Short mmCIF file of C-alpha atoms in Angstrom, two decimals:
data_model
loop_
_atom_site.label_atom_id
_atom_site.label_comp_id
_atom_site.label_asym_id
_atom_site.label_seq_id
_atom_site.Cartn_x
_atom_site.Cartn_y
_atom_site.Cartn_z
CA UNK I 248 14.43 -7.38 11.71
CA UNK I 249 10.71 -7.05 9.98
CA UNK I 250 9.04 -10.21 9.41
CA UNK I 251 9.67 -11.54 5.78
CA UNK I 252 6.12 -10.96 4.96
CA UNK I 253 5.34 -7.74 3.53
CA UNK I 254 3.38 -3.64 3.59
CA UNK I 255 -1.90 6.02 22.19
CA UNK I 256 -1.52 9.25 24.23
CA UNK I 257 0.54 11.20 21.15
CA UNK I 258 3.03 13.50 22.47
CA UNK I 259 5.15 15.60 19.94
CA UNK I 260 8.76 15.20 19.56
CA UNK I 261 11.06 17.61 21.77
CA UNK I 262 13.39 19.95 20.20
CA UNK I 263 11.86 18.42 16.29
CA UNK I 264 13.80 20.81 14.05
CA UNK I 265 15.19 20.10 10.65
CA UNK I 266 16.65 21.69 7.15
CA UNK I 267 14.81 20.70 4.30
CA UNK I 268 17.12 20.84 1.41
CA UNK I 269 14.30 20.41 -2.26
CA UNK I 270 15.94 19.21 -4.78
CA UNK I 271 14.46 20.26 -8.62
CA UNK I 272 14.42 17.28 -11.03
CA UNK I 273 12.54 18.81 -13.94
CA UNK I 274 13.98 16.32 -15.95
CA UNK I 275 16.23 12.94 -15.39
CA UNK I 276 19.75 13.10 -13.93
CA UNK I 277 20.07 9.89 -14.68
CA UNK I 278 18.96 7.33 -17.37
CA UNK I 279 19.19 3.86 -16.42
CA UNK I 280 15.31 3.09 -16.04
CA UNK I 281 14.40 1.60 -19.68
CA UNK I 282 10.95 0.16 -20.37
CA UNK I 283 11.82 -3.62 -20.88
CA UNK I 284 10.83 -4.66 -24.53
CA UNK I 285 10.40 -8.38 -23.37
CA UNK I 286 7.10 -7.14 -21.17
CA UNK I 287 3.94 -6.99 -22.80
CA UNK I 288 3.92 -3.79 -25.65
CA UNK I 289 7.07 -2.12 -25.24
CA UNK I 290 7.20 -2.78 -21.74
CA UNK I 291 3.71 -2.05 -20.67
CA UNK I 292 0.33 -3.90 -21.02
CA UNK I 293 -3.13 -3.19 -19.54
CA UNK I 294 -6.28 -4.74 -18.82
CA UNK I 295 -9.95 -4.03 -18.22
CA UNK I 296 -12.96 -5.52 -17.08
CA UNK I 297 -15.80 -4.19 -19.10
CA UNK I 298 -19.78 -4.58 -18.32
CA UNK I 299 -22.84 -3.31 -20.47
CA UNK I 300 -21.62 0.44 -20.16
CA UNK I 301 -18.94 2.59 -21.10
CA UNK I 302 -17.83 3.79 -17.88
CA UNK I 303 -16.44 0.94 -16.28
CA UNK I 304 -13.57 1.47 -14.05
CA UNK I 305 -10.85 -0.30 -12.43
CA UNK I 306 -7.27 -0.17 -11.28
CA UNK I 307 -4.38 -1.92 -9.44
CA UNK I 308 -3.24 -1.39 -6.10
CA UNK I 309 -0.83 -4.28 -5.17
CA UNK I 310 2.03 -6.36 -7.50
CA UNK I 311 3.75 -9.00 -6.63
CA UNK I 312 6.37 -11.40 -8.48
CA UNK I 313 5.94 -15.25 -7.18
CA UNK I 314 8.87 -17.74 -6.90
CA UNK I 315 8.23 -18.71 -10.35
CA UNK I 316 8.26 -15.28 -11.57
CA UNK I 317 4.71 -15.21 -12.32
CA UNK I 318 3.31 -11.29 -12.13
CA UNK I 319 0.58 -11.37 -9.72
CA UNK I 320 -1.56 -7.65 -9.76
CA UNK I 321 -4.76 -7.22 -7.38
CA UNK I 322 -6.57 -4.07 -7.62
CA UNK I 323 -11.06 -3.41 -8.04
CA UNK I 324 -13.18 -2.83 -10.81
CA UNK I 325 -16.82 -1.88 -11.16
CA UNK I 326 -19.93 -3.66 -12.69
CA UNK I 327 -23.05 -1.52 -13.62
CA UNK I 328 -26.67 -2.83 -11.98
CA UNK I 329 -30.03 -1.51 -12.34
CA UNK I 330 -28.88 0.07 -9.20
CA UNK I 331 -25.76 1.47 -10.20
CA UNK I 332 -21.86 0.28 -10.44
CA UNK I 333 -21.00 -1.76 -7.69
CA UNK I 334 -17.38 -2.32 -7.06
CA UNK I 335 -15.70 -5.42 -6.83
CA UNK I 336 -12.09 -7.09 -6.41
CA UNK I 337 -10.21 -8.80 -9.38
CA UNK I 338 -6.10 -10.56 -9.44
CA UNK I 339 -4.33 -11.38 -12.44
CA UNK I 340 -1.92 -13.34 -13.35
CA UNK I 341 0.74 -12.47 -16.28
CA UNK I 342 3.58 -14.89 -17.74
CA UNK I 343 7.18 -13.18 -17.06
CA UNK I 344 6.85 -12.14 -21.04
CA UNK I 345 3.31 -9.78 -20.08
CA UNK I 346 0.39 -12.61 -20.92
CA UNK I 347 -2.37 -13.56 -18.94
CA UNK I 348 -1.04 -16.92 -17.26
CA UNK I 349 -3.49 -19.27 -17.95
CA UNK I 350 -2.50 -21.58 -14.69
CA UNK I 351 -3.63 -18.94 -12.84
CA UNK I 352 -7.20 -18.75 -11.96
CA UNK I 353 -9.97 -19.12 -14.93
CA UNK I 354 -7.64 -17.56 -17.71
CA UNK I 355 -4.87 -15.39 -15.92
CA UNK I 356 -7.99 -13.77 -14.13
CA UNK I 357 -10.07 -13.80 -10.58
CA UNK I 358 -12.82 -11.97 -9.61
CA UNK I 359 -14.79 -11.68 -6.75
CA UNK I 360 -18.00 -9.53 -7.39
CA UNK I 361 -21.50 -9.47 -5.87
CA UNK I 362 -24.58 -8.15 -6.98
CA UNK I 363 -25.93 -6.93 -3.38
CA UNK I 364 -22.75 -5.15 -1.97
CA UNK I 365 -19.95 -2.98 -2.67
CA UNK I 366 -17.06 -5.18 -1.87
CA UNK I 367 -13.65 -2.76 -1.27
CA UNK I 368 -9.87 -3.90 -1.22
CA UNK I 369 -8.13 -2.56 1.43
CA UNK I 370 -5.03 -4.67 1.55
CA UNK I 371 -3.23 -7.51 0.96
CA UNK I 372 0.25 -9.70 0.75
CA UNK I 373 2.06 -12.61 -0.29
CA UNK I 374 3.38 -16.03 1.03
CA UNK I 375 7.08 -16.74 0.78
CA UNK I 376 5.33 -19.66 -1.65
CA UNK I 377 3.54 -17.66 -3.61
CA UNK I 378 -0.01 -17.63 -1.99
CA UNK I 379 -1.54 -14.70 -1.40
CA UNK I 380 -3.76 -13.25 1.07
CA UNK I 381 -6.40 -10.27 1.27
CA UNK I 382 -8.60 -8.63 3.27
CA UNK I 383 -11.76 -6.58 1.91
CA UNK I 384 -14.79 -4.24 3.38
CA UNK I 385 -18.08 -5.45 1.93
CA UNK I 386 -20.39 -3.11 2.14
CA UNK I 387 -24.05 -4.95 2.01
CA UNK I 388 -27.18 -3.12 0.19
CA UNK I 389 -30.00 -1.78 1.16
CA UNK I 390 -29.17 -2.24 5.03
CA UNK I 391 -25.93 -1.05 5.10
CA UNK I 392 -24.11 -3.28 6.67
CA UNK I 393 -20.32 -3.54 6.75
CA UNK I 394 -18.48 -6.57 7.36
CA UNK I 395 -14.72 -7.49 6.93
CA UNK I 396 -13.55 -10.65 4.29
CA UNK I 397 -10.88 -12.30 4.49
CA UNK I 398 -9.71 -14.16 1.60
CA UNK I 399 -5.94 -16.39 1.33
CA UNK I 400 -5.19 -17.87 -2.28
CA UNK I 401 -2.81 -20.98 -3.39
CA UNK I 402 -0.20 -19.92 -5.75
CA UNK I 403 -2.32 -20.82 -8.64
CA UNK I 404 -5.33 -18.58 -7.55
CA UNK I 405 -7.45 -21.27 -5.91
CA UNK I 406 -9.57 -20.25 -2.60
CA UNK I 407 -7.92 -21.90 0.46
CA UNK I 408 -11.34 -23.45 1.85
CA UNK I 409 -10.09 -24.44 5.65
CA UNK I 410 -8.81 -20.89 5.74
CA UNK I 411 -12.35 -19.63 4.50
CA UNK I 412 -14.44 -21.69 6.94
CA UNK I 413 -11.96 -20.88 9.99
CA UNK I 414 -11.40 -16.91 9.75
CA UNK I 415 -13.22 -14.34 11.67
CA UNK I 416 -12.62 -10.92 11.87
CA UNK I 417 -15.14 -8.78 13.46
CA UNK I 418 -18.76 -8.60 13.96
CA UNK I 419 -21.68 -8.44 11.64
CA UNK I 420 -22.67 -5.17 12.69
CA UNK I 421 -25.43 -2.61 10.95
CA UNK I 422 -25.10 0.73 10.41
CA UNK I 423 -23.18 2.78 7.98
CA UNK I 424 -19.45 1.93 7.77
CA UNK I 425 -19.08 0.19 10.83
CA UNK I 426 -17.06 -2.18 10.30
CA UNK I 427 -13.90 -1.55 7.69
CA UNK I 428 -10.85 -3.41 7.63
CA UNK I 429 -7.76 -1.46 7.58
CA UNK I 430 -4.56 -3.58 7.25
CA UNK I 431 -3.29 -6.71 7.24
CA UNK I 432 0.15 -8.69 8.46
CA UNK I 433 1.80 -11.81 8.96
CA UNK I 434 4.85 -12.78 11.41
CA UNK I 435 7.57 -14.77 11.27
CA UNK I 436 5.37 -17.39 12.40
CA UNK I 437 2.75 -17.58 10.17
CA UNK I 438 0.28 -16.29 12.80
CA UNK I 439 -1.66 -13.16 10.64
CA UNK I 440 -2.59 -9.39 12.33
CA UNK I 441 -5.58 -7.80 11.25
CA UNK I 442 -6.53 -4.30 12.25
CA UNK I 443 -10.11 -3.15 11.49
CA UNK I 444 -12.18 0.33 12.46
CA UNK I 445 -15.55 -0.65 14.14
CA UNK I 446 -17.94 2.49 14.71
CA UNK I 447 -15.13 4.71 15.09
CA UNK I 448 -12.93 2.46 17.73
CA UNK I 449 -9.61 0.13 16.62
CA UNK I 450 -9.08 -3.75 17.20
CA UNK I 451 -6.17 -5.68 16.44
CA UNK I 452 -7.40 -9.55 16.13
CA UNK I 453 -4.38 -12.29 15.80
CA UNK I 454 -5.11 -15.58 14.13
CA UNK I 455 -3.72 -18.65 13.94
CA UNK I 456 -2.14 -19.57 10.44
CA UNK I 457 -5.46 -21.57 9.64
CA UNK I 458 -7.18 -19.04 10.12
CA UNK I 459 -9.19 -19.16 13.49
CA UNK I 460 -8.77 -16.89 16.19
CA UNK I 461 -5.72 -16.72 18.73
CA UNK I 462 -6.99 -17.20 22.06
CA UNK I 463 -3.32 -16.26 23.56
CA UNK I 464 -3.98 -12.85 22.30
CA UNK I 465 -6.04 -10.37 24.07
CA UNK I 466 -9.97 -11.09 24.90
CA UNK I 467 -10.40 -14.33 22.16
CA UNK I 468 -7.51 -13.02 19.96
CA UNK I 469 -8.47 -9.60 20.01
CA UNK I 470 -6.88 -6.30 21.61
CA UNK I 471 -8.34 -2.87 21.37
CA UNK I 472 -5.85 -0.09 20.78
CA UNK I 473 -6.58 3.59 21.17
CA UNK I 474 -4.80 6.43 19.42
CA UNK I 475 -4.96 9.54 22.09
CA UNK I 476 -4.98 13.00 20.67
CA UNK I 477 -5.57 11.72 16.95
CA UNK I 478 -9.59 12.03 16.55
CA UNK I 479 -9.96 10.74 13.23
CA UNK I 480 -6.79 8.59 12.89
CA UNK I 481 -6.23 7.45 9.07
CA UNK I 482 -4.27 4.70 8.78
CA UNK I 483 -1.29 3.76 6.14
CA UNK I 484 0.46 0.43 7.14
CA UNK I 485 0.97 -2.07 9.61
CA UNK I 486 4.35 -3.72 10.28
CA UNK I 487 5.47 -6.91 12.04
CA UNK I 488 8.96 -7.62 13.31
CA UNK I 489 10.49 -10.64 13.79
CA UNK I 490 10.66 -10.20 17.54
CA UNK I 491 6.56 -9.52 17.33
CA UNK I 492 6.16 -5.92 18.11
CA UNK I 493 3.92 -3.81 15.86
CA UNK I 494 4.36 -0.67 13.98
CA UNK I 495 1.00 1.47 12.77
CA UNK I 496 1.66 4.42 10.84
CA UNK I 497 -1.02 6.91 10.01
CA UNK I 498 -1.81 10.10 9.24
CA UNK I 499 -3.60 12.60 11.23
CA UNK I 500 -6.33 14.71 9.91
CA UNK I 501 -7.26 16.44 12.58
CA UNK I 502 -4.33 18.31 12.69
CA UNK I 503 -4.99 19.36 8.93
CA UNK I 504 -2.41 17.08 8.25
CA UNK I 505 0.17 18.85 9.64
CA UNK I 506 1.32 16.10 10.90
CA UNK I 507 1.86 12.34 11.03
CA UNK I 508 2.07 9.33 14.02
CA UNK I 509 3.51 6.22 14.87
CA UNK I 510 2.65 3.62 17.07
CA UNK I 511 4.51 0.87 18.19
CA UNK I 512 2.91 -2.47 20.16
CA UNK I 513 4.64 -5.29 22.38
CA UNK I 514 3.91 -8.72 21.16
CA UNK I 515 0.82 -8.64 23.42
CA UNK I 516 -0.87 -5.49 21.77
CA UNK I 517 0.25 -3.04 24.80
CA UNK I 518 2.53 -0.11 24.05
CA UNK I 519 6.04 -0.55 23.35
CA UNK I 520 7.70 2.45 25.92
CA UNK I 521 10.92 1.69 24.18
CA UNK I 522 9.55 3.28 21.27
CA UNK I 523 9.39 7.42 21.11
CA UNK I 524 7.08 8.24 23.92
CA UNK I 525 5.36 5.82 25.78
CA UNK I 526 5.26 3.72 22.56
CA UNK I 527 4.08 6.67 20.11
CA UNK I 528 5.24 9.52 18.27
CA UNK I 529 3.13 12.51 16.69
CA UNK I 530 5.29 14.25 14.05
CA UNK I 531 5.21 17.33 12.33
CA UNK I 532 6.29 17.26 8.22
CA UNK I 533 7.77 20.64 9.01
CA UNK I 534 7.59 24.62 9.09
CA UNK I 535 4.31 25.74 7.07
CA UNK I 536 4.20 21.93 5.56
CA UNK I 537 1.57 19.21 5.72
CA UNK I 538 1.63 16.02 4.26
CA UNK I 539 0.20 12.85 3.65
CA UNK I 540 2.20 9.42 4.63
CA UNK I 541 1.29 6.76 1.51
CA UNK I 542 4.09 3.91 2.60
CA UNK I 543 6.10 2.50 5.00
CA UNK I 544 8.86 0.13 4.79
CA UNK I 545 11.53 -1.90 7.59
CA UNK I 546 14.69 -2.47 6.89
CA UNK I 547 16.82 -5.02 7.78
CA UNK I 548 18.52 -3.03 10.22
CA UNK I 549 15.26 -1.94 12.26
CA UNK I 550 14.91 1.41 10.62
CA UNK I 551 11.72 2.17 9.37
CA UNK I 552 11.27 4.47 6.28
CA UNK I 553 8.48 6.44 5.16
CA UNK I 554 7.25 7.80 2.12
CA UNK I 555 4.50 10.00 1.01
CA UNK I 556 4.26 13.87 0.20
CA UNK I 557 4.69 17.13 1.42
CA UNK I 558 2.87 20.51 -0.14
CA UNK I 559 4.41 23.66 0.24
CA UNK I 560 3.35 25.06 -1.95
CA UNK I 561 3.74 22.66 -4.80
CA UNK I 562 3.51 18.77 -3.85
CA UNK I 563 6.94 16.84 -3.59
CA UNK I 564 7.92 13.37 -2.73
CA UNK I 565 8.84 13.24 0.26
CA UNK I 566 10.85 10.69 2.12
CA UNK I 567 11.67 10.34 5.87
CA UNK I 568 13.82 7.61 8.02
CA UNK I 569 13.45 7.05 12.05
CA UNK I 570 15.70 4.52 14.07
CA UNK I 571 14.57 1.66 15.74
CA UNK I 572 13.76 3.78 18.81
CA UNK I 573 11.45 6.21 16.98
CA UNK I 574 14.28 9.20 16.64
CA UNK I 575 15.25 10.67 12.99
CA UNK I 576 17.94 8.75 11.44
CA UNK I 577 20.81 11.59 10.31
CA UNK I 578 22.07 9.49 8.11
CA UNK I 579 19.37 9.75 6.16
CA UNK I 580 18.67 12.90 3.59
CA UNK I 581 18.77 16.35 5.28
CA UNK I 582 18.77 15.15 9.19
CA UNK I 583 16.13 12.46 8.26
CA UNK I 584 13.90 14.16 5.80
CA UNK I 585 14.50 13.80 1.69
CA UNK I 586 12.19 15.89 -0.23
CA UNK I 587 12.60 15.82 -3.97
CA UNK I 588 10.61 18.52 -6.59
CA UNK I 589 10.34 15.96 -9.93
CA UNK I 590 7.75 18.38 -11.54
CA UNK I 591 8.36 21.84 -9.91
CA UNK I 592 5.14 23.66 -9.69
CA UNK I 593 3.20 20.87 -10.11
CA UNK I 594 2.38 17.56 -8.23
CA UNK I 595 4.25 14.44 -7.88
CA UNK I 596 4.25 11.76 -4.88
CA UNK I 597 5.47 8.80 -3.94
CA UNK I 598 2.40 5.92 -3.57
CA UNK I 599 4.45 3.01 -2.85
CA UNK I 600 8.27 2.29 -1.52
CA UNK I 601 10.61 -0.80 -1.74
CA UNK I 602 14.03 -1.04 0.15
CA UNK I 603 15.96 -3.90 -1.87
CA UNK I 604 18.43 -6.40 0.04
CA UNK I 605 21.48 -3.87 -0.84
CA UNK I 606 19.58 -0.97 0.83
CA UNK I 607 18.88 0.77 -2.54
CA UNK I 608 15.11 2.92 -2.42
CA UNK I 609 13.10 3.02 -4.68
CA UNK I 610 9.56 4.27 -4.96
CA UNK I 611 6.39 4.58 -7.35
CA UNK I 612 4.06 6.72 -7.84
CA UNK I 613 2.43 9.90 -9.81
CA UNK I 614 3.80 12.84 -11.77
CA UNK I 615 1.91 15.51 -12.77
CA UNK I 616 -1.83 15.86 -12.24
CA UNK I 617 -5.42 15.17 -13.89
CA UNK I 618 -4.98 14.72 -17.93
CA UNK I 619 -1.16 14.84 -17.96
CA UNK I 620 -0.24 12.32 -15.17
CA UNK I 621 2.17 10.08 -15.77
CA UNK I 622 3.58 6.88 -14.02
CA UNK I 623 6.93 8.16 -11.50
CA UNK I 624 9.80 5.61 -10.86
CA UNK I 625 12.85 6.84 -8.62
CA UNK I 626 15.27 4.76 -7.14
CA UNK I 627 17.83 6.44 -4.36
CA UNK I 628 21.09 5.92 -2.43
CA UNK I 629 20.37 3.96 1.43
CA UNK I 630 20.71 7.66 2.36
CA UNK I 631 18.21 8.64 0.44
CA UNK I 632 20.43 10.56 -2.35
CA UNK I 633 18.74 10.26 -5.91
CA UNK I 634 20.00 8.10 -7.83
CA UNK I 635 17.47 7.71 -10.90
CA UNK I 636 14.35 9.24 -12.14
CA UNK I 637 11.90 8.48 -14.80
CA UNK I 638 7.82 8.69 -15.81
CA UNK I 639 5.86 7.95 -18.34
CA UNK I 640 1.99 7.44 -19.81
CA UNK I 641 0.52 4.31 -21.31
CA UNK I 642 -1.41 6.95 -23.91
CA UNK I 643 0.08 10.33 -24.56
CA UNK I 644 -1.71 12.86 -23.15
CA UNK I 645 -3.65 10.75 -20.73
CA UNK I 646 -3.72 9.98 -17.39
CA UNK I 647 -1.99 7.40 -15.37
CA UNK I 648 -0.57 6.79 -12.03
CA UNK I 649 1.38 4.39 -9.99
CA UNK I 650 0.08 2.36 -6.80
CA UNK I 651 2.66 -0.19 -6.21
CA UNK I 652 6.18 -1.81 -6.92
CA UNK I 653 7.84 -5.22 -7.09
CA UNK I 654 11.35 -6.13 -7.75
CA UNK I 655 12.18 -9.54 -9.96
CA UNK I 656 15.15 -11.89 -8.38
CA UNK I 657 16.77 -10.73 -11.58
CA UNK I 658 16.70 -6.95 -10.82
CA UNK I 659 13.97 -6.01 -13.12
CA UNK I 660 11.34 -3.83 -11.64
CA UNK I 661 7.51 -4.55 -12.13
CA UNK I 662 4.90 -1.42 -11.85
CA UNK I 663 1.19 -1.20 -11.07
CA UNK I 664 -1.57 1.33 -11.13
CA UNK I 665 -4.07 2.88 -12.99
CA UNK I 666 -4.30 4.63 -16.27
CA UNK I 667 -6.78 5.95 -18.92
CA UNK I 668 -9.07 3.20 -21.10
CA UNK I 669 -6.74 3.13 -24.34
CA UNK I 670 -10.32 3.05 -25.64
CA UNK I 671 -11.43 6.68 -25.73
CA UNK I 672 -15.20 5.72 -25.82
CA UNK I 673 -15.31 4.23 -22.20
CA UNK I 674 -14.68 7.05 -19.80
CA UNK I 675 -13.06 4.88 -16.87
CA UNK I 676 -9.94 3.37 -15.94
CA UNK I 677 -8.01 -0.07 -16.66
CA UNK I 678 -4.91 -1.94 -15.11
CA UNK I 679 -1.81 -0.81 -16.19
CA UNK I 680 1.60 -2.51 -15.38
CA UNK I 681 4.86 -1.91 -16.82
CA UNK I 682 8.24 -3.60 -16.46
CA UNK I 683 11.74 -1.63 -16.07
CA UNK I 684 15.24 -2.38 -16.40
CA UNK I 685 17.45 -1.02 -14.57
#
């Protein structure tokens, strides 16, 4: 079973042949996703974090719902300097009715912003309590040096200071982009996984749930892992299972993204050989196809799902499940693979997925492109069969697009990207969220 938080010599599978069955959804099969009047404006409200200019950006990347059904939403925004706009990370918190919370941080709002760096989200997760934890790339000017933050929150948006004096991941190191977090994960026992990218080589660092440094674990808590036969590796997610082994999925560029890889680690950070071969997988999206993984999910049974797109030629969501060991699940779509054409002739993908305890999918993300992209919410069968469709824009005609998805104890579904300042005098971005009913 995955852990209840949370998101290598590569050899290619033998005999790895499949039918791809598209299926054309140019408009809804089904019509149970409704915009939940209760939510904000009709089911949707945004946010933005202006400065002195008008074009100020920012966007959401991560949702979740705490215990008390407060809407938590993490994402970056940008502040103009003399210098330029420097990015920067901001949370908010929103009453169950769509309102800034006002027990949560300084007015329903954090940020966390400085005036010498470029400081990047790259991922984060919540507690079973409702604390939250993230992990950031700031990127100092003018030296250019690169250096990993890690940041945990209490449920009310206050800055866990033990946690903040203990943590360390990686070295200060100079030079371009050396050091960039990459994701983040915490086991059944509290004890937290970060993986990080130092000048071009991977580490995997385990800490202790206050923070410092695992000395069990590798050299001082720290295990480098090397992905053979992927050059540039680009990494989506990081798993944990409740009997500690590790799951990295990325994609790999240097195959022009032909194809993708897994990876699967012992408890200790050594390859898992129970796991495709020799503890990794490379696999191809198909005949003439490439692809780009965006999510990964476990389920409770051990499989692991994936989600992303596939162009060929237009780009389609596409969907895969593997068994525990690494094979295809058949059970799953056509033998594995589910590839569904909402906007034929156009693009749609999926950006985030969400397996629910009765093993219904269901996955957010982008329909259409540029000007006319709209928010995508489908929700399929635990064999991947689809089951409902629907999209939408926060202003007509304007674009908008879908990072991630949360599911309320009372079914509801909660929404989070990006989508075009209502304001049509600021050319940027805002926050958008939306709440469905199902």
């Amino acid at each position: 079973m995955m852990s209840t938080f949370k998101r290598f010599g590569l050899m290619r599978l033998r005999a790895f042949s499949f039918i791809i069955i598209f299926s054309c959804s140019g408009t809804p099969v089904f019509a149970s996703f409704t915009l939940d009047p209760t939510f904000g404006s009709g089911g949707k409200v945004t946010i933005s974090f202006p400065d002195s200019s008008t074009t100020y950006n920012s966007g959401a990347l991560r949702v979740f719902v705490q215990p008390n059904n407060r809407i938590l939403v993490g994402g970056t925004f940008t502040n103009r300097t003399p210098d330029g706009a420097l990015t920067g990370i901001a949370w908010v918190g929103y009453t169950p009715g769509g309102s800034l919370d006002p027990g949560y941080g300084s007015g329903g709002k954090i940020t966390d912003w400085r005036s010498d760096a470029f400081t990047n989200f790259r991922d984060a997760l919540m507690y079973a309590d409702g604390s939250t934890l993230r992990m950031s790339q700031v990127f100092r000017l003018p030296v250019g040096s690169s250096t990993v933050s890690a940041v945990r929150l209490s449920p009310n948006g206050v800055i866990d200071s033990l946690f903040a004096s203990n943590v360390s991941i990686g070295p200060c190191c100079f030079g371009f982009f050396s050091a960039r977090p990459e994701q983040i994960a915490v086991r059944g026992d509290g004890k937290i996984l970060a993986l990080m990218t130092d000048q071009g080589e991977y580490f995997l660092y385990r800490l202790n749930p206050d923070g410092t440094r695992d000395s069990s674990f590798g050299n001082n808590g720290v295990v480098a892992i090397v992905f053979n036969k992927v050059s540039s590796p680009s990494i989506v997610q990081m798993l944990t299972f409740d009997n500690g082994k590790i799951l990295i999925v990325g994609n790999d560029p240097s195959s022009n993204f032909s194809n993708f890889f897994m990876t699967r680690l012992t408890e200790t950070g050594s390859r898992d050989k129970t796991f495709g071969h020799v503890g990794s997988l490379r696999v191809p999206f198909g005949p003439g196809l490439t692809g780009t993984v965006r999510a990964v999910a476990a389920q409770s049974d051990g499989n692991i799902l994936l989600s992303g797109s596939v162009v060929g030629p237009d780009t389609d969501v596409w969907m895969a499940r593997f068994r525990p060991n690494g094979r295809l699940d058949s059970t799953f779509g056509s033998s594995g693979i589910a590839i569904n054409d909402f906007a034929p002739g156009d693009v749609d993908f999926a950006s985030s997925v969400l397996v629910s305890a009765d093993g219904k999918i269901r996955i957010a993300g982008q329909l259409g492109q540029t000007s006319a992209a709209t928010f995508l919410l489908a929700r399929f069968s635990s064999t991947g069969s689809l089951e409902d469709q629907t999209n939408f824009a926060f202003s007509t005609g304007q674009f908008a697009t879908a990072s991630d998805l949360a599911l309320q104890a009372d079914g509801k579904v909660v929404v989070a990207g990006q989508a075009r300042n209502p304001d049509i005098a600021i050319n940027g971005n805002v926050f958008a969220v939306a709440r469905l009913t199902e």
